[in-house]
CSV table of C-alpha atoms in Angstrom, one decimal:
chain,number,residue,atom,x,y,z
A,21,MET,CA,-0.8,-24.8,-18.3
A,22,GLU,CA,-3.8,-23.8,-16.5
A,23,GLN,CA,-6.6,-22.4,-18.4
A,24,LEU,CA,-6.7,-18.1,-18.4
A,25,SER,CA,-9.7,-16.3,-17.8
A,26,LEU,CA,-10.5,-12.9,-16.9
A,27,ASP,CA,-10.8,-10.8,-13.8
A,28,LYS,CA,-14.5,-10.0,-13.1
A,29,THR,CA,-13.8,-7.2,-10.5
A,30,SER,CA,-13.2,-4.8,-13.2
A,31,PHE,CA,-16.4,-5.7,-15.3
A,32,ILE,CA,-20.0,-5.7,-14.6
A,33,GLU,CA,-22.9,-8.2,-14.9
A,34,ILE,CA,-25.2,-6.1,-17.7
A,35,SER,CA,-27.3,-9.1,-18.3
A,36,PRO,CA,-27.3,-12.8,-17.4
A,37,ASP,CA,-23.6,-13.6,-18.2
A,38,VAL,CA,-22.7,-10.9,-20.0
A,39,PHE,CA,-20.0,-8.7,-18.4
A,40,ILE,CA,-18.9,-5.4,-20.1
A,41,GLN,CA,-15.8,-3.4,-18.6
A,42,THR,CA,-17.1,-1.0,-15.6
A,43,SER,CA,-15.5,2.2,-17.8
A,44,ASP,CA,-17.8,1.1,-21.0
A,45,LYS,CA,-21.2,0.8,-19.3
A,46,HIS,CA,-22.5,4.0,-20.8
A,47,LEU,CA,-21.8,2.2,-24.2
A,48,PHE,CA,-24.5,-0.5,-24.0
A,49,THR,CA,-27.0,0.9,-26.2
A,50,ASN,CA,-24.2,3.1,-28.4
A,51,SER,CA,-24.3,2.1,-32.1
A,52,ILE,CA,-21.6,-0.3,-33.4
A,53,CYS,CA,-20.8,-0.8,-36.7
A,54,ARG,CA,-18.9,-4.1,-37.8
A,55,TYR,CA,-17.5,-4.6,-41.8
A,56,GLN,CA,-17.3,-7.9,-42.9
A,57,ASN,CA,-17.3,-10.4,-45.7
A,58,PHE,CA,-20.5,-11.7,-47.6
A,59,ALA,CA,-19.6,-14.8,-47.3
A,60,SER,CA,-20.0,-14.5,-43.4
A,61,PHE,CA,-23.1,-12.4,-43.8
A,62,TYR,CA,-24.9,-14.8,-45.8
A,63,HIS,CA,-24.6,-17.2,-42.8
A,64,LEU,CA,-26.1,-14.3,-40.3
A,65,LEU,CA,-28.6,-13.7,-42.8
A,66,LYS,CA,-29.7,-17.6,-42.2
A,67,GLY,CA,-29.5,-17.1,-38.5
A,68,GLN,CA,-26.1,-17.9,-37.6
A,69,ILE,CA,-23.4,-15.9,-36.9
A,70,TYR,CA,-19.5,-16.9,-36.8
A,71,ILE,CA,-17.3,-16.1,-34.4
A,72,PRO,CA,-13.5,-16.5,-35.2
A,73,MET,CA,-10.4,-17.2,-32.6
A,74,ARG,CA,-8.0,-14.5,-32.3
A,75,ARG,CA,-5.4,-16.7,-33.9
A,76,GLU,CA,-7.6,-17.1,-37.2
A,77,PHE,CA,-7.3,-13.0,-37.4
A,78,THR,CA,-4.5,-12.2,-40.2
A,79,ASP,CA,-3.1,-9.6,-37.7
A,80,LEU,CA,-0.1,-11.8,-35.6
A,81,HIS,CA,-0.5,-9.6,-32.5
A,82,GLU,CA,-3.5,-11.3,-32.7
A,83,HIS,CA,-2.1,-14.7,-32.6
A,84,GLY,CA,0.4,-14.3,-29.7
A,85,LYS,CA,3.3,-14.3,-32.2
A,86,ASN,CA,4.4,-11.3,-31.9
A,87,TYR,CA,6.8,-11.7,-29.7
A,88,ASN,CA,10.7,-12.1,-30.8
A,89,PRO,CA,11.7,-16.2,-31.0
A,90,PHE,CA,15.0,-14.8,-30.5
A,91,ILE,CA,15.1,-12.9,-27.3
A,92,ALA,CA,15.2,-15.3,-24.9
A,93,HIS,CA,18.9,-16.0,-26.0
A,94,ILE,CA,20.0,-12.2,-26.2
A,95,THR,CA,21.2,-10.6,-23.4
A,96,VAL,CA,23.5,-7.8,-22.3
A,97,ALA,CA,27.6,-8.4,-23.1
A,98,GLY,CA,28.8,-10.4,-20.2
A,99,GLU,CA,25.7,-11.2,-18.7
A,100,LYS,CA,24.2,-14.9,-18.3
A,101,ILE,CA,20.5,-16.0,-19.5
A,102,THR,CA,18.9,-16.7,-15.8
A,103,PRO,CA,16.8,-19.3,-15.3
A,104,GLN,CA,14.0,-17.1,-14.2
A,105,TYR,CA,14.5,-14.5,-17.0
A,106,GLU,CA,14.0,-18.0,-19.4
A,107,MET,CA,11.4,-19.4,-17.3
A,108,ILE,CA,9.0,-15.4,-17.7
A,109,TRP,CA,9.7,-15.8,-21.4
A,110,LYS,CA,8.4,-19.1,-21.7
A,111,GLU,CA,5.3,-18.6,-19.5
A,112,GLU,CA,4.2,-14.9,-21.4
A,113,LYS,CA,4.8,-17.1,-24.4
A,114,GLU,CA,2.5,-20.0,-23.4
A,115,ARG,CA,-0.4,-17.5,-22.0
A,116,LYS,CA,-0.3,-15.6,-25.4
A,117,GLU,CA,-0.7,-19.0,-27.1
A,118,LEU,CA,-3.8,-19.8,-25.1
A,119,ILE,CA,-5.0,-16.8,-25.4
A,120,SER,CA,-5.1,-16.9,-29.6
A,121,TYR,CA,-7.5,-19.8,-29.2
A,122,TRP,CA,-10.6,-17.5,-27.5
A,123,HIS,CA,-13.2,-16.6,-29.7
A,124,THR,CA,-13.9,-13.0,-30.5
A,125,LEU,CA,-16.0,-10.9,-32.5
A,126,CYS,CA,-14.8,-7.3,-33.1
A,127,PHE,CA,-16.9,-3.9,-33.9
A,128,THR,CA,-16.2,-0.1,-34.4
A,129,LEU,CA,-17.4,2.6,-32.4
A,130,ASP,CA,-17.1,5.0,-35.8
A,131,THR,CA,-20.5,5.0,-37.6
A,132,ASP,CA,-19.8,7.0,-40.4
A,133,ASP,CA,-18.7,5.5,-43.7
A,134,ASN,CA,-15.2,4.8,-43.3
A,135,TYR,CA,-13.3,4.2,-46.9
A,136,PHE,CA,-10.2,2.4,-45.3
A,137,PHE,CA,-12.3,0.0,-43.3
A,138,TRP,CA,-14.1,-1.1,-46.4
A,139,LYS,CA,-10.4,-1.7,-48.0
A,140,THR,CA,-9.2,-3.5,-45.0
A,141,TYR,CA,-11.9,-5.3,-43.5
A,142,THR,CA,-13.8,-6.6,-46.1
A,143,ASN,CA,-12.6,-8.5,-49.6
A,144,ILE,CA,-13.9,-4.8,-51.1
A,145,HIS,CA,-16.4,-6.0,-54.5
A,146,TRP,CA,-18.4,-8.4,-51.4
A,147,GLY,CA,-18.2,-6.2,-48.3
A,148,ILE,CA,-21.1,-5.7,-45.9
A,149,ARG,CA,-21.5,-3.0,-43.2
A,150,PHE,CA,-24.2,-3.5,-40.5
A,151,LYS,CA,-25.0,-1.1,-37.7
A,152,THR,CA,-26.3,-2.7,-34.5
A,153,THR,CA,-25.9,-1.7,-30.7
A,154,ILE,CA,-24.5,-3.8,-28.1
A,155,GLN,CA,-27.9,-4.0,-26.0
A,156,LYS,CA,-29.8,-5.5,-29.4
A,157,PHE,CA,-26.6,-8.0,-30.3
A,158,ILE,CA,-26.9,-9.6,-26.6
A,159,GLU,CA,-31.0,-9.6,-27.4
A,160,SER,CA,-30.7,-11.2,-30.6
A,161,ILE,CA,-27.8,-14.3,-30.0
A,162,ASN,CA,-28.1,-17.5,-28.4
A,163,PHE,CA,-25.0,-17.7,-26.5
A,164,SER,CA,-26.0,-20.7,-24.0
A,165,GLY,CA,-23.0,-22.1,-22.4
A,166,TYR,CA,-20.9,-19.0,-22.8
A,167,GLU,CA,-19.7,-15.8,-21.0
A,168,LEU,CA,-19.3,-12.4,-23.2
A,169,TYR,CA,-17.1,-9.9,-21.8
A,170,ILE,CA,-17.0,-6.7,-24.0
A,171,GLY,CA,-14.5,-3.9,-23.7
A,172,LYS,CA,-13.5,-0.8,-25.5
A,173,ILE,CA,-10.0,-1.2,-26.7
A,174,LYS,CA,-7.5,0.9,-24.8
A,175,TYR,CA,-4.5,2.2,-27.3
A,176,VAL,CA,-1.2,2.0,-26.0
A,177,SER,CA,2.3,3.5,-26.5
A,178,ASP,CA,4.2,1.1,-29.5
A,179,LYS,CA,6.8,1.4,-26.7
A,180,THR,CA,4.5,-0.1,-23.9
A,181,GLU,CA,3.1,-3.1,-25.8
A,182,PRO,CA,0.4,-5.2,-22.8
A,183,ILE,CA,2.0,-7.6,-21.1
A,184,CYS,CA,-0.1,-11.1,-20.7
A,185,TYR,CA,0.3,-11.7,-17.0
A,186,ASP,CA,-2.3,-8.7,-16.9
A,187,VAL,CA,-5.1,-10.7,-19.2
A,188,ASN,CA,-7.4,-7.8,-18.8
A,189,GLN,CA,-5.4,-5.4,-19.9
A,190,TYR,CA,-3.8,-7.6,-22.2
A,191,VAL,CA,-7.2,-8.6,-24.9
A,192,PHE,CA,-8.3,-4.9,-24.4
A,193,SER,CA,-5.4,-3.3,-25.6
A,194,LYS,CA,-3.5,-2.5,-28.8
A,195,ILE,CA,-0.5,-0.3,-29.6
A,196,ASN,CA,-1.5,3.6,-31.4
A,197,SER,CA,-0.5,2.2,-34.9
A,198,TYR,CA,-4.3,0.8,-34.3
A,199,LYS,CA,-5.8,3.8,-32.6
A,200,ASP,CA,-8.1,4.7,-35.7
A,201,GLU,CA,-10.2,1.4,-35.4
A,202,LYS,CA,-11.8,3.0,-32.3
A,203,GLU,CA,-12.3,-1.1,-31.7
A,204,LEU,CA,-15.1,-2.8,-29.4
A,205,ARG,CA,-14.0,-6.0,-28.7
A,206,ILE,CA,-16.5,-9.0,-27.7
A,207,TYR,CA,-15.2,-12.0,-25.9
A,208,PHE,CA,-16.9,-15.3,-25.4
A,209,LEU,CA,-15.5,-18.0,-23.3
A,210,PRO,CA,-16.6,-21.2,-22.2
A,211,LYS,CA,-18.6,-21.5,-19.0
A,212,THR,CA,-17.0,-24.9,-18.2
A,213,GLN,CA,-13.6,-26.1,-20.0
A,214,GLU,CA,-13.6,-29.2,-18.7
A,215,ASN,CA,-12.0,-32.2,-20.8
A,216,GLN,CA,-11.2,-29.5,-23.7
A,217,THR,CA,-7.8,-28.7,-25.4
A,218,LEU,CA,-6.9,-26.4,-27.2
A,219,GLU,CA,-6.6,-28.5,-30.4
A,220,GLN,CA,-10.4,-29.4,-29.7
A,221,THR,CA,-11.4,-25.7,-29.8
A,222,VAL,CA,-13.3,-24.8,-33.0
A,223,SER,CA,-14.7,-21.7,-34.9
A,224,LEU,CA,-17.9,-20.8,-33.2
A,225,PHE,CA,-21.6,-20.5,-34.8
A,226,LEU,CA,-24.2,-19.1,-32.7
A,227,LYS,CA,-27.6,-18.7,-33.5
A,228,ILE,CA,-28.8,-15.1,-34.1
A,229,THR,CA,-32.1,-13.3,-35.6
A,230,PRO,CA,-30.5,-10.6,-38.0
A,231,GLU,CA,-33.8,-8.7,-38.0
A,232,LYS,CA,-33.6,-8.1,-34.4
A,233,MET,CA,-29.9,-7.1,-34.6
A,234,ILE,CA,-29.5,-4.7,-37.7
A,235,GLU,CA,-30.6,-1.6,-37.8
A,236,LYS,CA,-28.8,-0.6,-40.9
A,237,LEU,CA,-26.9,-2.1,-43.8
A,238,TRP,CA,-24.6,-1.0,-46.1
A,239,LEU,CA,-23.3,-2.9,-49.2
A,240,SER,CA,-19.4,-2.6,-50.7
A,241,PRO,CA,-19.5,1.0,-52.6
A,242,PHE,CA,-17.0,-0.7,-54.9
A,243,MET,CA,-19.5,-3.6,-55.7
A,244,PRO,CA,-20.6,-3.4,-59.2
A,245,THR,CA,-23.7,-2.2,-60.0
A,246,ILE,CA,-25.8,-5.2,-61.7
A,247,ILE,CA,-24.0,-7.2,-58.3
A,248,ARG,CA,-25.6,-4.9,-56.2
A,249,SER,CA,-28.9,-5.7,-57.6
A,250,CYS,CA,-28.7,-9.1,-57.6
A,251,VAL,CA,-27.2,-9.0,-53.8
A,252,ARG,CA,-30.5,-6.9,-53.1
A,253,ASP,CA,-32.7,-9.8,-54.8
A,254,LEU,CA,-31.2,-12.3,-52.8
A,255,PHE,CA,-31.1,-10.7,-49.6
A,256,ASN,CA,-34.9,-10.4,-50.6
A,257,LEU,CA,-35.5,-13.8,-50.9
A,258,ILE,CA,-33.9,-14.9,-48.2
A,259,ASN,CA,-34.8,-12.4,-45.1
A,260,PRO,CA,-37.2,-9.4,-46.4
A,261,LYS,CA,-36.7,-7.6,-43.2
A,262,ILE,CA,-33.4,-7.3,-43.9
A,263,ALA,CA,-33.7,-6.1,-47.4
A,264,GLU,CA,-35.6,-3.1,-46.3
A,265,ASN,CA,-32.8,-1.8,-44.0
A,266,ILE,CA,-30.1,-1.9,-47.0
A,267,GLU,CA,-28.7,1.7,-47.5
A,268,ILE,CA,-26.3,3.3,-50.1
A,269,SER,CA,-22.6,4.4,-49.3
A,270,ARG,CA,-22.0,8.0,-49.8
A,271,ILE,CA,-18.2,6.4,-50.8
A,272,ILE,CA,-18.4,6.5,-54.9
A,273,GLU,CA,-15.3,5.0,-57.0
A,274,GLN,CA,-15.0,4.3,-60.5
């Protein structure tokens, strides 16, 4: 099956190889936050950022596996399954599978300290939250060989889940159950996909200048005090400029 791509007519190019949805161009300088585990952030401290594939996320919607595997064989009583219907179902499944290999980075437009984000998107005691802007992120990362596609997630009725034939809509939409995430998403798509199979697609590490990107940094409010002190010392050793930006979370829990 052919490689899938995004329709650039709904984007504007804000810098070379960086495209943002036209309706979201005003967000270019807005603050965004990312919650992540300490292990991934440790790589970032040393100048590398990890860009996972959608299929590595825990949410099965991202894997392209939110379809019902039996749906192709269910019809109204007395009606036969048509070859056309079977073909549509098969193509939908294949397209979702292809998109599950897209390299993806997720941020939130909610810049307030969020209890549920800490609990959901970090491993609690070793979580990190940092704040930046789209502009600073782009200016601090080396994404040679890739095009970046940026957009705010649109939340739709649980009964009208996006269909994969409209790729732009599908990759920038979620059902309303996720609306509190206020998510902004960045896709890293290779400029050329010649001679590359899905099995050869690997997780992506890109060079980044963290002190140029990060405005502020918070350690998990659930991190034990003694561990928090050790983490601060570690940051000072690896990247003192980052350590200067650490702030205290307003969330307190015994």
